[in-house]
Short mmCIF file of C-alpha atoms in Angstrom, two decimals:
data_model
loop_
_atom_site.label_atom_id
_atom_site.label_comp_id
_atom_site.label_asym_id
_atom_site.label_seq_id
_atom_site.Cartn_x
_atom_site.Cartn_y
_atom_site.Cartn_z
CA UNK S 1 116.50 122.20 30.66
CA UNK S 2 119.20 123.53 28.47
CA UNK S 3 118.49 123.06 24.62
CA UNK S 4 121.77 120.96 24.21
CA UNK S 5 120.62 118.63 27.11
CA UNK S 6 117.02 118.29 25.39
CA UNK S 7 118.43 117.30 22.18
CA UNK S 8 120.93 114.64 23.86
CA UNK S 9 118.02 112.95 25.75
CA UNK S 10 117.32 110.25 23.29
CA UNK S 11 121.05 109.34 22.92
CA UNK S 12 122.01 109.78 26.44
CA UNK S 13 122.91 106.17 27.07
CA UNK S 14 124.95 106.08 23.67
CA UNK S 15 126.78 109.09 24.06
CA UNK S 16 128.14 108.01 27.82
CA UNK S 17 129.03 104.70 26.24
CA UNK S 18 130.73 106.53 23.23
CA UNK S 19 132.79 108.60 25.64
CA UNK S 20 134.13 105.20 27.12
CA UNK S 21 135.07 103.85 23.82
CA UNK S 22 136.50 107.43 22.59
CA UNK S 23 139.03 107.41 25.46
CA UNK S 24 140.05 103.70 24.53
CA UNK S 25 140.27 104.71 20.89
CA UNK S 26 142.96 107.16 21.90
CA UNK S 27 145.10 105.06 24.28
CA UNK S 28 148.87 104.64 23.45
CA UNK S 29 151.70 103.12 25.20
CA UNK S 30 153.48 106.59 25.42
CA UNK S 31 152.99 108.49 28.76
CA UNK S 32 153.40 111.91 27.07
CA UNK S 33 150.60 111.00 24.56
CA UNK S 34 148.26 109.67 27.02
CA UNK S 35 148.75 112.93 29.05
CA UNK S 36 148.03 115.18 26.34
CA UNK S 37 144.98 113.15 24.91
CA UNK S 38 143.60 112.94 28.57
CA UNK S 39 143.89 116.80 28.45
CA UNK S 40 141.85 117.13 25.15
CA UNK S 41 139.14 114.49 26.27
CA UNK S 42 138.56 116.43 29.48
CA UNK S 43 138.05 119.79 27.62
CA UNK S 44 135.58 118.53 24.89
CA UNK S 45 132.92 120.97 23.52
CA UNK S 46 129.33 120.35 23.02
CA UNK S 47 130.01 117.24 21.03
CA UNK S 48 127.55 118.10 18.16
CA UNK S 49 129.42 115.86 15.82
CA UNK S 50 128.57 112.47 17.54
CA UNK S 51 125.21 113.66 18.48
CA UNK S 52 124.67 113.78 14.78
CA UNK S 53 126.03 110.50 14.24
CA UNK S 54 123.74 108.69 16.92
CA UNK S 55 120.38 110.72 16.18
CA UNK S 56 120.68 109.84 12.31
CA UNK S 57 121.44 106.29 13.01
CA UNK S 58 118.54 105.95 15.45
CA UNK S 59 116.03 107.75 13.24
CA UNK S 60 116.74 105.54 10.33
CA UNK S 61 116.95 102.34 12.11
CA UNK S 62 113.91 102.03 14.73
CA UNK S 63 116.13 103.67 17.51
CA UNK S 64 118.82 100.84 17.47
CA UNK S 65 122.67 101.50 16.72
CA UNK S 66 125.24 99.23 16.15
CA UNK S 67 129.04 98.78 17.00
CA UNK S 68 129.58 100.52 13.65
CA UNK S 69 127.93 103.71 14.61
CA UNK S 70 130.12 103.88 17.75
CA UNK S 71 133.06 103.58 15.18
CA UNK S 72 131.71 106.00 12.86
CA UNK S 73 131.20 108.82 15.81
CA UNK S 74 134.94 107.93 17.19
CA UNK S 75 136.42 108.32 13.88
CA UNK S 76 134.86 111.84 12.92
CA UNK S 77 135.85 113.11 16.54
CA UNK S 78 139.26 111.74 16.15
CA UNK S 79 139.69 113.45 12.82
CA UNK S 80 137.99 116.52 13.77
CA UNK S 81 139.82 117.07 16.97
CA UNK S 82 143.13 116.37 14.76
CA UNK S 83 142.20 119.10 12.59
CA UNK S 84 141.47 121.68 15.45
CA UNK S 85 145.15 120.83 17.18
CA UNK S 86 146.56 121.51 13.53
CA UNK S 87 144.36 124.68 13.23
CA UNK S 88 145.66 125.95 16.35
CA UNK S 89 149.25 125.54 15.17
CA UNK S 90 148.51 127.34 11.88
CA UNK S 91 146.61 130.00 13.62
CA UNK S 92 149.22 130.42 16.30
CA UNK S 93 146.32 130.34 18.32
CA UNK S 94 146.96 129.96 22.42
CA UNK S 95 143.41 129.09 23.33
CA UNK S 96 140.76 126.67 22.50
CA UNK S 97 137.25 126.78 23.99
CA UNK S 98 138.69 129.23 26.77
CA UNK S 99 141.50 126.76 27.49
CA UNK S 100 145.25 126.64 26.67
CA UNK S 101 145.77 124.80 23.17
CA UNK S 102 148.01 121.88 22.60
CA UNK S 103 150.59 124.07 20.74
CA UNK S 104 150.52 126.75 23.91
CA UNK S 105 151.15 124.11 26.19
CA UNK S 106 153.44 121.82 24.56
CA UNK S 107 154.90 123.72 21.44
CA UNK S 108 154.21 123.52 17.86
CA UNK S 109 156.07 120.21 17.22
CA UNK S 110 154.21 118.16 19.70
CA UNK S 111 151.15 119.63 18.65
CA UNK S 112 151.77 118.77 14.97
CA UNK S 113 152.75 115.13 16.02
CA UNK S 114 149.60 114.72 18.26
CA UNK S 115 147.39 115.81 15.31
CA UNK S 116 149.03 113.26 13.02
CA UNK S 117 148.46 110.49 15.54
CA UNK S 118 144.91 111.20 16.14
CA UNK S 119 144.50 110.96 12.38
CA UNK S 120 146.19 107.68 11.93
CA UNK S 121 144.09 106.47 15.20
CA UNK S 122 141.05 107.42 13.06
CA UNK S 123 142.20 105.76 9.99
CA UNK S 124 143.15 102.46 11.50
CA UNK S 125 139.92 102.39 13.47
CA UNK S 126 138.12 102.05 10.27
CA UNK S 127 140.65 99.88 8.57
CA UNK S 128 141.03 97.29 11.40
CA UNK S 129 137.23 96.88 11.19
CA UNK S 130 136.82 96.91 7.36
CA UNK S 131 134.65 100.07 7.59
CA UNK S 132 136.08 101.28 4.09
CA UNK S 133 132.90 102.91 3.39
CA UNK S 134 133.11 104.84 6.53
CA UNK S 135 136.51 105.61 5.80
CA UNK S 136 135.78 106.93 2.59
CA UNK S 137 133.28 109.49 4.01
CA UNK S 138 135.55 110.89 6.42
CA UNK S 139 138.35 110.76 3.83
CA UNK S 140 136.35 112.98 1.47
CA UNK S 141 135.56 115.34 4.01
CA UNK S 142 139.24 115.89 5.11
CA UNK S 143 140.11 116.62 1.38
CA UNK S 144 137.22 119.04 1.11
CA UNK S 145 138.10 120.87 4.49
CA UNK S 146 141.78 121.29 3.37
CA UNK S 147 140.60 122.68 -0.15
CA UNK S 148 138.12 125.00 1.38
CA UNK S 149 140.57 126.48 3.76
CA UNK S 150 143.12 126.95 0.74
CA UNK S 151 140.33 128.56 -1.22
CA UNK S 152 139.43 131.00 1.33
CA UNK S 153 143.32 132.04 1.79
CA UNK S 154 143.62 132.48 -2.01
CA UNK S 155 140.41 134.59 -2.35
CA UNK S 156 141.05 136.59 0.63
CA UNK S 157 144.44 137.96 -0.82
CA UNK S 158 142.29 139.53 -3.61
CA UNK S 159 139.20 140.41 -1.79
CA UNK S 160 137.19 139.28 -4.85
CA UNK S 161 134.78 136.57 -3.41
CA UNK S 162 131.42 136.18 -5.11
CA UNK S 163 128.34 134.83 -3.32
CA UNK S 164 128.75 131.77 -5.30
CA UNK S 165 132.59 131.07 -4.23
CA UNK S 166 131.48 132.01 -0.71
CA UNK S 167 129.13 129.01 -0.52
CA UNK S 168 131.78 126.97 -2.19
CA UNK S 169 134.44 127.78 0.55
CA UNK S 170 131.60 127.34 3.39
CA UNK S 171 130.54 123.98 2.14
CA UNK S 172 133.95 122.69 1.95
CA UNK S 173 135.25 124.21 5.42
CA UNK S 174 132.40 123.71 7.53
CA UNK S 175 129.33 121.98 6.06
CA UNK S 176 131.47 119.08 4.90
CA UNK S 177 131.98 117.66 8.12
CA UNK S 178 128.51 118.00 9.76
CA UNK S 179 127.72 116.30 6.14
CA UNK S 180 130.06 113.35 6.79
CA UNK S 181 128.62 113.03 10.49
CA UNK S 182 125.09 112.49 9.20
CA UNK S 183 125.93 110.44 6.27
CA UNK S 184 128.46 108.09 8.60
CA UNK S 185 125.02 107.89 11.03
CA UNK S 186 123.26 106.46 8.13
CA UNK S 187 125.95 104.42 6.71
CA UNK S 188 126.64 102.80 10.07
CA UNK S 189 123.10 101.14 10.00
CA UNK S 190 122.03 101.32 6.25
CA UNK S 191 125.34 100.87 3.98
CA UNK S 192 124.81 101.51 0.60
CA UNK S 193 121.17 102.86 0.92
CA UNK S 194 119.83 106.20 -0.70
CA UNK S 195 119.60 107.23 2.73
CA UNK S 196 123.30 107.97 3.06
CA UNK S 197 123.33 110.63 0.42
CA UNK S 198 119.83 111.98 1.69
CA UNK S 199 121.52 112.44 5.14
CA UNK S 200 124.77 113.76 3.81
CA UNK S 201 122.74 116.54 2.03
CA UNK S 202 120.76 117.12 5.28
CA UNK S 203 124.24 117.74 7.22
CA UNK S 204 125.42 119.86 4.50
CA UNK S 205 122.38 122.35 4.78
CA UNK S 206 122.66 122.68 8.46
CA UNK S 207 126.55 123.34 8.13
CA UNK S 208 125.71 126.00 5.75
CA UNK S 209 123.22 127.76 7.85
CA UNK S 210 125.79 127.13 10.77
CA UNK S 211 128.53 128.92 9.20
CA UNK S 212 126.29 132.11 8.20
CA UNK S 213 125.15 132.15 11.71
CA UNK S 214 128.86 132.42 13.00
CA UNK S 215 129.39 135.16 10.25
CA UNK S 216 126.38 137.10 11.74
CA UNK S 217 128.16 137.09 15.45
CA UNK S 218 130.91 139.25 13.91
CA UNK S 219 128.32 141.98 13.73
CA UNK S 220 126.58 141.22 17.04
CA UNK S 221 126.42 142.79 20.34
CA UNK S 222 126.92 139.64 22.55
CA UNK S 223 129.95 138.73 23.89
CA UNK S 224 130.35 135.16 22.42
CA UNK S 225 134.13 134.28 23.01
CA UNK S 226 135.31 136.02 19.90
CA UNK S 227 135.15 139.95 19.83
CA UNK S 228 133.17 141.60 17.08
CA UNK S 229 134.74 142.74 13.81
CA UNK S 230 137.48 139.61 14.16
CA UNK S 231 136.69 138.58 10.63
CA UNK S 232 137.09 142.26 9.25
CA UNK S 233 140.42 142.30 10.99
CA UNK S 234 141.25 138.90 9.52
CA UNK S 235 140.16 140.16 6.11
CA UNK S 236 137.48 137.22 5.98
CA UNK S 237 134.95 137.97 3.52
CA UNK S 238 131.55 136.69 5.17
CA UNK S 239 128.28 136.95 3.60
CA UNK S 240 126.94 140.13 4.97
CA UNK S 241 130.17 141.99 3.38
CA UNK S 242 129.88 140.22 0.24
CA UNK S 243 126.20 141.31 -0.24
CA UNK S 244 127.01 144.84 0.61
CA UNK S 245 130.13 145.09 -1.60
CA UNK S 246 128.09 143.91 -4.44
CA UNK S 247 125.22 146.28 -3.84
CA UNK S 248 126.78 149.64 -2.93
CA UNK S 249 128.00 152.53 -5.21
CA UNK S 250 131.57 152.31 -6.80
CA UNK S 251 132.74 154.72 -4.48
CA UNK S 252 131.57 153.03 -1.30
CA UNK S 253 133.17 149.83 -2.54
CA UNK S 254 136.47 151.32 -3.08
CA UNK S 255 135.92 152.82 0.75
CA UNK S 256 135.07 149.36 2.06
CA UNK S 257 137.93 147.67 0.15
CA UNK S 258 140.55 149.99 1.28
CA UNK S 259 139.16 149.81 5.02
CA UNK S 260 139.50 146.13 5.01
CA UNK S 261 142.86 145.96 3.19
CA UNK S 262 144.63 148.78 4.83
CA UNK S 263 142.71 149.91 8.05
CA UNK S 264 141.60 146.42 9.54
CA UNK S 265 143.49 147.15 12.73
CA UNK S 266 141.75 150.62 13.16
CA UNK S 267 139.13 149.95 15.72
CA UNK S 268 137.19 153.04 14.78
CA UNK S 269 137.30 152.19 10.98
CA UNK S 270 136.30 148.50 11.73
CA UNK S 271 133.25 149.88 13.75
CA UNK S 272 132.50 152.03 10.70
CA UNK S 273 132.66 149.17 8.45
CA UNK S 274 130.28 147.20 10.87
CA UNK S 275 127.66 150.01 10.85
CA UNK S 276 127.98 150.44 7.07
CA UNK S 277 127.14 146.75 6.54
CA UNK S 278 124.27 146.77 8.89
CA UNK S 279 122.64 149.83 7.38
CA UNK S 280 122.93 148.52 3.86
CA UNK S 281 121.01 145.30 4.49
CA UNK S 282 123.96 143.15 5.00
CA UNK S 283 122.81 141.09 8.02
CA UNK S 284 118.97 141.02 7.01
CA UNK S 285 120.21 139.48 3.69
CA UNK S 286 122.42 136.82 5.36
CA UNK S 287 119.67 135.98 7.96
CA UNK S 288 117.25 135.27 5.06
CA UNK S 289 119.76 132.74 3.36
CA UNK S 290 120.50 131.36 6.69
CA UNK S 291 116.94 130.78 7.22
CA UNK S 292 116.51 129.38 3.50
CA UNK S 293 119.21 126.67 4.32
CA UNK S 294 117.47 125.68 7.57
CA UNK S 295 114.09 125.25 6.14
CA UNK S 296 115.61 123.08 3.29
CA UNK S 297 117.18 120.83 6.18
CA UNK S 298 113.84 120.59 7.81
CA UNK S 299 111.99 119.45 4.60
CA UNK S 300 114.23 116.60 4.23
CA UNK S 301 113.28 115.38 7.68
CA UNK S 302 109.29 115.46 6.63
CA UNK S 303 109.74 112.11 4.87
CA UNK S 304 110.62 110.56 8.28
CA UNK S 305 108.06 108.96 10.73
CA UNK S 306 107.66 110.91 13.93
CA UNK S 307 110.15 109.78 16.74
CA UNK S 308 112.24 111.23 19.60
CA UNK S 309 115.30 111.42 17.32
CA UNK S 310 113.63 113.19 14.59
CA UNK S 311 112.47 115.59 16.91
CA UNK S 312 115.94 115.90 18.53
CA UNK S 313 117.29 116.58 14.90
CA UNK S 314 114.67 119.27 14.15
CA UNK S 315 115.76 120.84 17.44
CA UNK S 316 119.28 120.71 16.45
CA UNK S 317 118.52 122.38 13.34
CA UNK S 318 116.72 125.31 15.04
CA UNK S 319 119.43 125.66 17.70
CA UNK S 320 122.03 126.05 15.06
CA UNK S 321 120.41 129.19 13.84
CA UNK S 322 119.27 130.45 17.37
CA UNK S 323 122.21 129.78 19.41
CA UNK S 324 124.03 132.88 21.24
CA UNK S 325 127.49 131.40 20.67
#
């Protein structure tokens, strides 16, 4: 059995019901909208976000979920999908998970409007049901994601990212959404409890490990849907590179920065940069940091009694750093 199927096992029923509720939450009277949302739903990814919501809720609530749990999972998926649709427009990307992106099929104007529509659907789902605590969690996540993206753009121009700033960027850009999933799961069954913050922290730690794993793929041998060296070509400052820039000689540092700024389209030069980062301990350092975040996340789960849901969350934490794509 694939590891993702194993993780999903204790929430298989909830995930199936969620699928139906999620489709309904997207419905509209406009045929074009329905056609596009149908296209989106049928090309979904692994659905890790709703899985976090249900697993956390069931772990904290003796295996039970509430209607609020379904709404929390739907809200996060609606808003996450909206951000992906907008991201593809911003990045001028024609593919998403191997399929054509919305902007490639229906042009930018429609893609932006679809993103806005999904965002408003998510907000209204919470407002119509007075889930203001859930709405606050997701709104904070959207604000942080936007700030993280802008901080990364600002810093990429200067190539002066320190490790501390890098963690700030990935916490906001990536970890905040997984943190929101876990705190939504907790808030849906135990509103206003200390569990909401504990689970937010748990999700944040997983998100940090997840992003460092993504950084490592840029230096990997495996074919993972994105070619290696792409972060270097896009002048993204990732942890292996930041570590090496801060731990090499002045001459090597200026060669690295010059390579990234002025020769990032030169395949040979990019390969040389990758080899340099590997030979100077960049990958080993990033792996050790990723494992630290993973261990901290697992530690937070130690306080909960054994259950299939806790076991699945532990599997999920390990899957994040062991995945091949």
